[in-house]
mmCIF file of C-alpha atoms and ligand atoms in Angstrom:
data_model
loop_
_atom_site.group_PDB
_atom_site.id
_atom_site.type_symbol
_atom_site.label_atom_id
_atom_site.label_comp_id
_atom_site.label_asym_id
_atom_site.label_seq_id
_atom_site.Cartn_x
_atom_site.Cartn_y
_atom_site.Cartn_z
ATOM 1 C CA MET G 1 66.453 -54.327 -31.411
ATOM 2 C CA PRO G 2 66.765 -57.047 -34.066
ATOM 3 C CA VAL G 3 63.879 -59.500 -34.197
ATOM 4 C CA SER G 4 64.922 -62.976 -32.994
ATOM 5 C CA LEU G 5 63.190 -66.253 -32.421
ATOM 6 C CA THR G 6 62.808 -65.268 -28.814
ATOM 7 C CA THR G 7 60.991 -62.089 -29.937
ATOM 8 C CA LEU G 8 58.566 -64.166 -32.021
ATOM 9 C CA ARG G 9 57.943 -66.656 -29.138
ATOM 10 C CA ASP G 10 57.329 -63.743 -26.708
ATOM 11 C CA LEU G 11 54.867 -62.163 -29.163
ATOM 12 C CA LYS G 12 52.896 -65.401 -29.306
ATOM 13 C CA GLN G 13 52.820 -65.664 -25.529
ATOM 14 C CA ARG G 14 51.521 -62.109 -25.245
ATOM 15 C CA GLY G 15 48.947 -62.639 -27.978
ATOM 16 C CA GLU G 16 50.547 -60.028 -30.251
ATOM 17 C CA LYS G 17 50.700 -60.568 -33.959
ATOM 18 C CA PHE G 18 53.760 -60.295 -36.188
ATOM 19 C CA ALA G 19 54.131 -59.485 -39.881
ATOM 20 C CA MET G 20 56.227 -61.289 -42.529
ATOM 21 C CA ILE G 21 56.598 -60.477 -46.249
ATOM 22 C CA THR G 22 58.501 -62.298 -48.948
ATOM 23 C CA CYS G 23 61.640 -60.451 -50.046
ATOM 24 C CA TYR G 24 64.119 -61.261 -52.700
ATOM 25 C CA ASP G 25 66.632 -58.389 -52.956
ATOM 26 C CA ALA G 26 68.562 -55.805 -50.899
ATOM 27 C CA ILE G 27 66.598 -52.631 -51.611
ATOM 28 C CA PHE G 28 63.291 -54.208 -50.651
ATOM 29 C CA ALA G 29 64.921 -55.644 -47.538
ATOM 30 C CA GLN G 30 66.054 -52.171 -46.573
ATOM 31 C CA THR G 31 62.591 -50.670 -47.302
ATOM 32 C CA MET G 32 60.925 -53.485 -45.294
ATOM 33 C CA SER G 33 63.264 -52.699 -42.382
ATOM 34 C CA GLN G 34 62.215 -49.045 -42.564
ATOM 35 C CA ALA G 35 58.607 -50.150 -42.530
ATOM 36 C CA ALA G 36 59.197 -52.333 -39.391
ATOM 37 C CA VAL G 37 58.357 -55.610 -41.008
ATOM 38 C CA ASP G 38 59.202 -58.317 -38.393
ATOM 39 C CA CYS G 39 60.211 -61.158 -40.673
ATOM 40 C CA LEU G 40 61.454 -61.511 -44.272
ATOM 41 C CA LEU G 41 60.988 -64.677 -46.224
ATOM 42 C CA ILE G 42 63.187 -65.469 -49.224
ATOM 43 C CA GLY G 43 60.420 -67.643 -50.681
ATOM 44 C CA ASP G 44 60.866 -70.106 -53.458
ATOM 45 C CA SER G 45 57.836 -68.185 -54.930
ATOM 46 C CA LEU G 46 60.714 -66.310 -56.581
ATOM 47 C CA GLY G 47 60.552 -69.079 -59.174
ATOM 48 C CA MET G 48 57.168 -67.710 -60.203
ATOM 49 C CA VAL G 49 57.262 -63.991 -59.502
ATOM 50 C CA LEU G 50 60.890 -63.349 -60.527
ATOM 51 C CA GLN G 51 61.812 -66.167 -62.885
ATOM 52 C CA GLY G 52 58.417 -66.579 -64.601
ATOM 53 C CA HIS G 53 57.950 -70.313 -64.074
ATOM 54 C CA ASP G 54 54.484 -71.750 -63.488
ATOM 55 C CA SER G 55 55.505 -73.493 -60.227
ATOM 56 C CA THR G 56 58.279 -73.342 -57.604
ATOM 57 C CA LEU G 57 59.746 -76.686 -58.728
ATOM 58 C CA PRO G 58 62.538 -75.274 -61.002
ATOM 59 C CA VAL G 59 64.097 -73.192 -58.209
ATOM 60 C CA SER G 60 67.646 -74.373 -57.278
ATOM 61 C CA MET G 61 69.782 -74.153 -54.135
ATOM 62 C CA ALA G 62 72.071 -71.695 -55.984
ATOM 63 C CA ASP G 63 69.053 -69.402 -56.664
ATOM 64 C CA MET G 64 68.059 -69.473 -52.994
ATOM 65 C CA VAL G 65 71.596 -68.834 -51.692
ATOM 66 C CA TYR G 66 72.014 -65.957 -54.148
ATOM 67 C CA HIS G 67 68.728 -64.234 -53.117
ATOM 68 C CA THR G 68 69.373 -64.915 -49.390
ATOM 69 C CA ARG G 69 72.721 -63.111 -49.653
ATOM 70 C CA CYS G 70 71.085 -60.133 -51.400
ATOM 71 C CA VAL G 71 68.337 -59.855 -48.744
ATOM 72 C CA ALA G 72 70.784 -60.281 -45.827
ATOM 73 C CA ARG G 73 72.861 -57.349 -47.158
ATOM 74 C CA GLY G 74 69.926 -54.951 -47.188
ATOM 75 C CA ASN G 75 68.287 -56.125 -43.963
ATOM 76 C CA HIS G 76 68.649 -54.136 -40.713
ATOM 77 C CA HIS G 77 66.560 -55.735 -38.012
ATOM 78 C CA ALA G 78 64.156 -58.299 -39.387
ATOM 79 C CA PHE G 79 64.313 -62.122 -38.772
ATOM 80 C CA ILE G 80 65.162 -63.801 -42.095
ATOM 81 C CA PHE G 81 63.707 -67.096 -43.242
ATOM 82 C CA ALA G 82 64.955 -68.804 -46.411
ATOM 83 C CA ASP G 83 63.009 -71.509 -48.256
ATOM 84 C CA MET G 84 64.556 -74.856 -48.910
ATOM 85 C CA PRO G 85 63.783 -75.567 -52.576
ATOM 86 C CA PHE G 86 62.217 -78.677 -54.102
ATOM 87 C CA MET G 87 64.224 -81.866 -53.406
ATOM 88 C CA SER G 88 66.887 -80.073 -51.280
ATOM 89 C CA TYR G 89 65.708 -81.931 -48.093
ATOM 90 C CA ALA G 90 64.724 -85.335 -49.396
ATOM 91 C CA THR G 91 67.203 -87.003 -47.081
ATOM 92 C CA VAL G 92 68.388 -85.764 -43.646
ATOM 93 C CA THR G 93 71.953 -85.509 -44.983
ATOM 94 C CA ASP G 94 70.904 -83.301 -47.896
ATOM 95 C CA ALA G 95 68.718 -81.234 -45.625
ATOM 96 C CA LEU G 96 71.542 -80.421 -43.153
ATOM 97 C CA LYS G 97 74.041 -79.575 -45.906
ATOM 98 C CA ASN G 98 71.578 -77.312 -47.813
ATOM 99 C CA ALA G 99 70.151 -75.647 -44.695
ATOM 100 C CA GLY G 100 73.718 -74.946 -43.553
ATOM 101 C CA ASP G 101 74.401 -73.205 -46.905
ATOM 102 C CA LEU G 102 71.275 -70.998 -46.454
ATOM 103 C CA MET G 103 72.282 -70.102 -42.870
ATOM 104 C CA GLN G 104 75.803 -69.226 -44.013
ATOM 105 C CA ALA G 105 74.241 -67.022 -46.741
ATOM 106 C CA GLY G 106 72.492 -64.967 -44.012
ATOM 107 C CA ALA G 107 69.248 -66.770 -43.121
ATOM 108 C CA HIS G 108 68.274 -66.943 -39.414
ATOM 109 C CA ALA G 109 65.938 -69.922 -40.047
ATOM 110 C CA VAL G 110 64.950 -72.212 -42.899
ATOM 111 C CA LYS G 111 61.505 -73.206 -44.090
ATOM 112 C CA LEU G 112 60.696 -76.617 -45.529
ATOM 113 C CA GLU G 113 57.406 -78.061 -46.827
ATOM 114 C CA GLY G 114 55.789 -81.199 -45.411
ATOM 115 C CA GLY G 115 54.299 -82.711 -42.246
ATOM 116 C CA GLY G 116 55.087 -85.251 -39.598
ATOM 117 C CA TRP G 117 57.555 -87.093 -41.902
ATOM 118 C CA LEU G 118 59.954 -84.162 -41.348
ATOM 119 C CA ALA G 119 60.306 -84.927 -37.596
ATOM 120 C CA GLU G 120 63.765 -86.523 -37.800
ATOM 121 C CA THR G 121 64.960 -83.730 -40.157
ATOM 122 C CA VAL G 122 63.933 -80.901 -37.798
ATOM 123 C CA THR G 123 65.390 -82.673 -34.815
ATOM 124 C CA GLN G 124 68.780 -82.921 -36.512
ATOM 125 C CA MET G 125 68.531 -79.312 -37.696
ATOM 126 C CA ALA G 126 67.775 -78.170 -34.069
ATOM 127 C CA ARG G 127 70.751 -80.174 -32.903
ATOM 128 C CA CYS G 128 72.968 -78.315 -35.380
ATOM 129 C CA GLY G 129 71.630 -74.862 -34.421
ATOM 130 C CA ILE G 130 69.289 -74.387 -37.372
ATOM 131 C CA PRO G 131 65.763 -73.201 -36.545
ATOM 132 C CA ALA G 132 63.284 -74.926 -38.843
ATOM 133 C CA CYS G 133 59.865 -73.678 -39.842
ATOM 134 C CA VAL G 134 57.629 -76.387 -41.309
ATOM 135 C CA HIS G 135 55.203 -75.256 -44.005
ATOM 136 C CA MET G 136 51.988 -77.278 -43.898
ATOM 137 C CA GLY G 137 48.632 -77.300 -45.646
ATOM 138 C CA LEU G 138 48.929 -76.246 -49.269
ATOM 139 C CA THR G 139 52.582 -76.970 -49.919
ATOM 140 C CA PRO G 140 53.266 -75.655 -53.469
ATOM 141 C CA GLN G 141 56.208 -77.982 -54.124
ATOM 142 C CA SER G 142 53.612 -80.774 -53.986
ATOM 143 C CA VAL G 143 51.301 -79.240 -56.573
ATOM 144 C CA ASN G 144 51.622 -82.310 -58.751
ATOM 145 C CA VAL G 145 50.436 -84.556 -55.906
ATOM 146 C CA PHE G 146 47.529 -82.238 -54.972
ATOM 147 C CA GLY G 147 46.480 -81.821 -58.623
ATOM 148 C CA GLY G 148 46.409 -77.985 -58.308
ATOM 149 C CA TYR G 149 46.681 -75.217 -55.724
ATOM 150 C CA LYS G 150 43.800 -76.296 -53.432
ATOM 151 C CA VAL G 151 42.808 -75.656 -49.839
ATOM 152 C CA GLN G 152 44.004 -78.431 -47.531
ATOM 153 C CA GLY G 153 42.671 -79.836 -44.273
ATOM 154 C CA ARG G 154 38.958 -79.496 -45.076
ATOM 155 C CA SER G 155 37.804 -83.007 -44.017
ATOM 156 C CA ALA G 156 37.641 -83.896 -40.273
ATOM 157 C CA ASP G 157 40.363 -86.549 -40.757
ATOM 158 C CA ALA G 158 42.744 -84.233 -42.608
ATOM 159 C CA ALA G 159 42.227 -81.492 -39.981
ATOM 160 C CA ALA G 160 42.909 -83.908 -37.125
ATOM 161 C CA LYS G 161 46.063 -85.164 -38.885
ATOM 162 C CA MET G 162 47.254 -81.567 -39.280
ATOM 163 C CA VAL G 163 46.802 -80.895 -35.599
ATOM 164 C CA GLU G 164 48.638 -84.180 -34.719
ATOM 165 C CA ASP G 165 51.509 -83.438 -37.153
ATOM 166 C CA ALA G 166 51.869 -79.937 -35.705
ATOM 167 C CA LYS G 167 52.241 -81.348 -32.138
ATOM 168 C CA LEU G 168 54.704 -84.017 -33.375
ATOM 169 C CA LEU G 169 56.819 -81.423 -35.177
ATOM 170 C CA GLU G 170 56.866 -79.148 -32.084
ATOM 171 C CA GLN G 171 58.044 -82.098 -29.998
ATOM 172 C CA ALA G 172 60.657 -82.954 -32.591
ATOM 173 C CA GLY G 173 62.165 -79.470 -32.332
ATOM 174 C CA ALA G 174 60.496 -77.381 -35.074
ATOM 175 C CA ALA G 175 60.892 -73.697 -34.168
ATOM 176 C CA LEU G 176 57.813 -72.498 -36.074
ATOM 177 C CA LEU G 177 55.020 -73.655 -38.327
ATOM 178 C CA LEU G 178 53.496 -71.981 -41.411
ATOM 179 C CA LEU G 179 49.976 -72.846 -42.614
ATOM 180 C CA GLU G 180 48.975 -72.045 -46.246
ATOM 181 C CA CYS G 181 45.388 -72.233 -47.479
ATOM 182 C CA VAL G 182 43.920 -73.989 -44.464
ATOM 183 C CA PRO G 183 40.327 -73.449 -43.307
ATOM 184 C CA THR G 184 40.179 -70.738 -40.576
ATOM 185 C CA PRO G 185 38.840 -73.059 -37.816
ATOM 186 C CA VAL G 186 41.513 -75.660 -38.503
ATOM 187 C CA ALA G 187 44.317 -73.065 -38.458
ATOM 188 C CA LYS G 188 42.926 -71.849 -35.124
ATOM 189 C CA ARG G 189 43.066 -75.408 -33.694
ATOM 190 C CA VAL G 190 46.654 -75.852 -34.864
ATOM 191 C CA THR G 191 47.746 -72.433 -33.455
ATOM 192 C CA GLU G 192 46.186 -73.228 -30.120
ATOM 193 C CA ALA G 193 47.608 -76.770 -29.973
ATOM 194 C CA VAL G 194 51.252 -75.723 -30.076
ATOM 195 C CA SER G 195 53.403 -73.226 -28.098
ATOM 196 C CA ILE G 196 55.648 -72.450 -31.110
ATOM 197 C CA PRO G 197 54.623 -69.508 -33.304
ATOM 198 C CA VAL G 198 52.349 -70.292 -36.292
ATOM 199 C CA ILE G 199 52.357 -68.101 -39.367
ATOM 200 C CA GLY G 200 49.411 -68.049 -41.769
ATOM 201 C CA ILE G 201 48.711 -67.248 -45.377
ATOM 202 C CA GLY G 202 45.141 -67.871 -46.442
ATOM 203 C CA ALA G 203 44.668 -69.449 -42.957
ATOM 204 C CA GLY G 204 42.510 -66.823 -41.213
ATOM 205 C CA PRO G 205 43.124 -64.321 -38.382
ATOM 206 C CA HIS G 206 44.005 -66.678 -35.533
ATOM 207 C CA CYS G 207 47.595 -67.540 -36.505
ATOM 208 C CA ASP G 208 50.343 -65.711 -34.564
ATOM 209 C CA GLY G 209 51.877 -64.123 -37.628
ATOM 210 C CA GLN G 210 50.778 -63.423 -41.204
ATOM 211 C CA VAL G 211 52.791 -63.556 -44.451
ATOM 212 C CA LEU G 212 52.000 -62.208 -47.881
ATOM 213 C CA VAL G 213 53.906 -62.520 -51.133
ATOM 214 C CA LEU G 214 55.390 -59.039 -51.834
ATOM 215 C CA HIS G 215 53.901 -58.832 -55.325
ATOM 216 C CA ASP G 216 50.394 -59.691 -54.055
ATOM 217 C CA LEU G 217 50.740 -56.893 -51.484
ATOM 218 C CA LEU G 218 51.732 -54.435 -54.269
ATOM 219 C CA GLY G 219 48.788 -55.501 -56.483
ATOM 220 C CA MET G 220 51.046 -57.177 -59.056
ATOM 221 C CA TYR G 221 49.146 -60.392 -59.744
ATOM 222 C CA GLN G 222 49.901 -63.267 -62.082
ATOM 223 C CA GLY G 223 46.374 -63.839 -63.330
ATOM 224 C CA LYS G 224 43.548 -63.945 -60.857
ATOM 225 C CA PRO G 225 44.573 -62.692 -57.358
ATOM 226 C CA ALA G 226 44.524 -65.306 -54.563
ATOM 227 C CA ARG G 227 41.637 -64.918 -52.142
ATOM 228 C CA PHE G 228 43.919 -63.776 -49.447
ATOM 229 C CA ALA G 229 45.796 -61.191 -51.525
ATOM 230 C CA LYS G 230 45.285 -57.503 -50.694
ATOM 231 C CA ASN G 231 46.648 -54.600 -52.684
ATOM 232 C CA TYR G 232 48.117 -52.243 -50.112
ATOM 233 C CA LEU G 233 49.545 -49.854 -52.750
ATOM 234 C CA GLN G 234 46.064 -48.808 -53.843
ATOM 235 C CA GLY G 235 45.424 -45.351 -52.557
ATOM 236 C CA ARG G 236 48.984 -44.866 -51.244
ATOM 237 C CA ASP G 237 51.859 -42.854 -52.522
ATOM 238 C CA SER G 238 54.841 -45.159 -51.894
ATOM 239 C CA VAL G 239 55.875 -48.756 -51.516
ATOM 240 C CA LYS G 240 57.115 -48.020 -47.983
ATOM 241 C CA ASP G 241 53.639 -46.660 -47.044
ATOM 242 C CA ALA G 242 52.033 -49.841 -48.448
ATOM 243 C CA LEU G 243 54.380 -52.061 -46.461
ATOM 244 C CA SER G 244 53.794 -50.036 -43.263
ATOM 245 C CA ALA G 245 49.982 -50.204 -43.715
ATOM 246 C CA TYR G 246 50.204 -54.031 -44.081
ATOM 247 C CA VAL G 247 52.266 -54.260 -40.870
ATOM 248 C CA GLN G 248 49.800 -52.051 -39.011
ATOM 249 C CA ASP G 249 46.812 -54.110 -40.299
ATOM 250 C CA VAL G 250 48.428 -57.372 -39.171
ATOM 251 C CA LYS G 251 49.284 -56.035 -35.758
ATOM 252 C CA SER G 252 45.823 -54.581 -35.213
ATOM 253 C CA GLY G 253 44.094 -57.765 -36.480
ATOM 254 C CA THR G 254 42.486 -55.864 -39.389
ATOM 255 C CA TYR G 255 44.235 -58.183 -41.894
ATOM 256 C CA PRO G 256 43.259 -60.848 -42.694
ATOM 257 C CA ALA G 257 39.507 -60.039 -42.778
ATOM 258 C CA PRO G 258 36.955 -62.864 -42.839
ATOM 259 C CA GLU G 259 36.682 -62.718 -46.636
ATOM 260 C CA HIS G 260 40.471 -63.527 -46.954
ATOM 261 C CA GLY G 261 40.001 -66.896 -45.224
ATOM 262 C CA PHE G 262 38.498 -70.309 -46.145
ATOM 263 C CA SER G 263 35.582 -72.141 -44.450
ATOM 264 C CA GLN G 264 35.893 -75.811 -43.483
HETATM 265 O O1 KIV Q 1 57.561 -69.221 -51.296
HETATM 266 C C1 KIV Q 1 56.756 -68.440 -50.694
HETATM 267 O O2 KIV Q 1 56.588 -67.274 -50.998
HETATM 268 C C2 KIV Q 1 56.046 -69.000 -49.607
HETATM 269 C C3 KIV Q 1 54.889 -68.200 -49.071
HETATM 270 C C4 KIV Q 1 53.711 -68.396 -49.938
HETATM 271 C C5 KIV Q 1 54.576 -68.542 -47.682
HETATM 272 O O3 KIV Q 1 56.256 -70.101 -49.195
#
């Protein structure tokens, strides 16, 4: 059975975890399907891991459409998310046009970075049949505002704002949320505050789903590995075995372990 938004909502309701991995081409999409990965994300991290940039900012809509088409061709059953790149959703009009292009390229949902200010955008997307996942916390497209890749939501005020934004976005029609580099207790509060599924990366074990960048999962790091990275290829014979082990660990709650998360 193909994974759908309904599958992900049901999993949350039953308290069962789901696994997502970033994917950029057809052969990995096929291998991830064989490894029973629930969700594939065509992340704009491709600007760093594939294109060699030092941020995600140079990634274009054409890049994202191209890689979404490649992944969709190799995919069998997973639910596909495609990232909206930097400045592709600065206005509601741009957001609808660009999200539509990603859906036509084979995405089942789009992901965009921000907070409460995206409420009107996600409402209009939902109206047009486009499920939106809002990426909160450390949003890499805002690295120049943050002054680096830093944990977000550590102060009491910032944590409360994150919970409020999450509720607002759910009410506005967001289909999912994704939290990156958020203290474990804050991610738990957000996940419990909404009924839509919440995916985490560097956000502790309480989120409904987990995502890892493919290259981090295969031990291919650009410099120092992120705290939440785990090399699943180590001690295994094949990429497929590594992917399957990650899926199993997410579903059993073994990954992420406490050391992969951040304190408040
Ligand atoms: O672009 C990406 O790979 C992402 C993940 C880090 C969640 O947004």
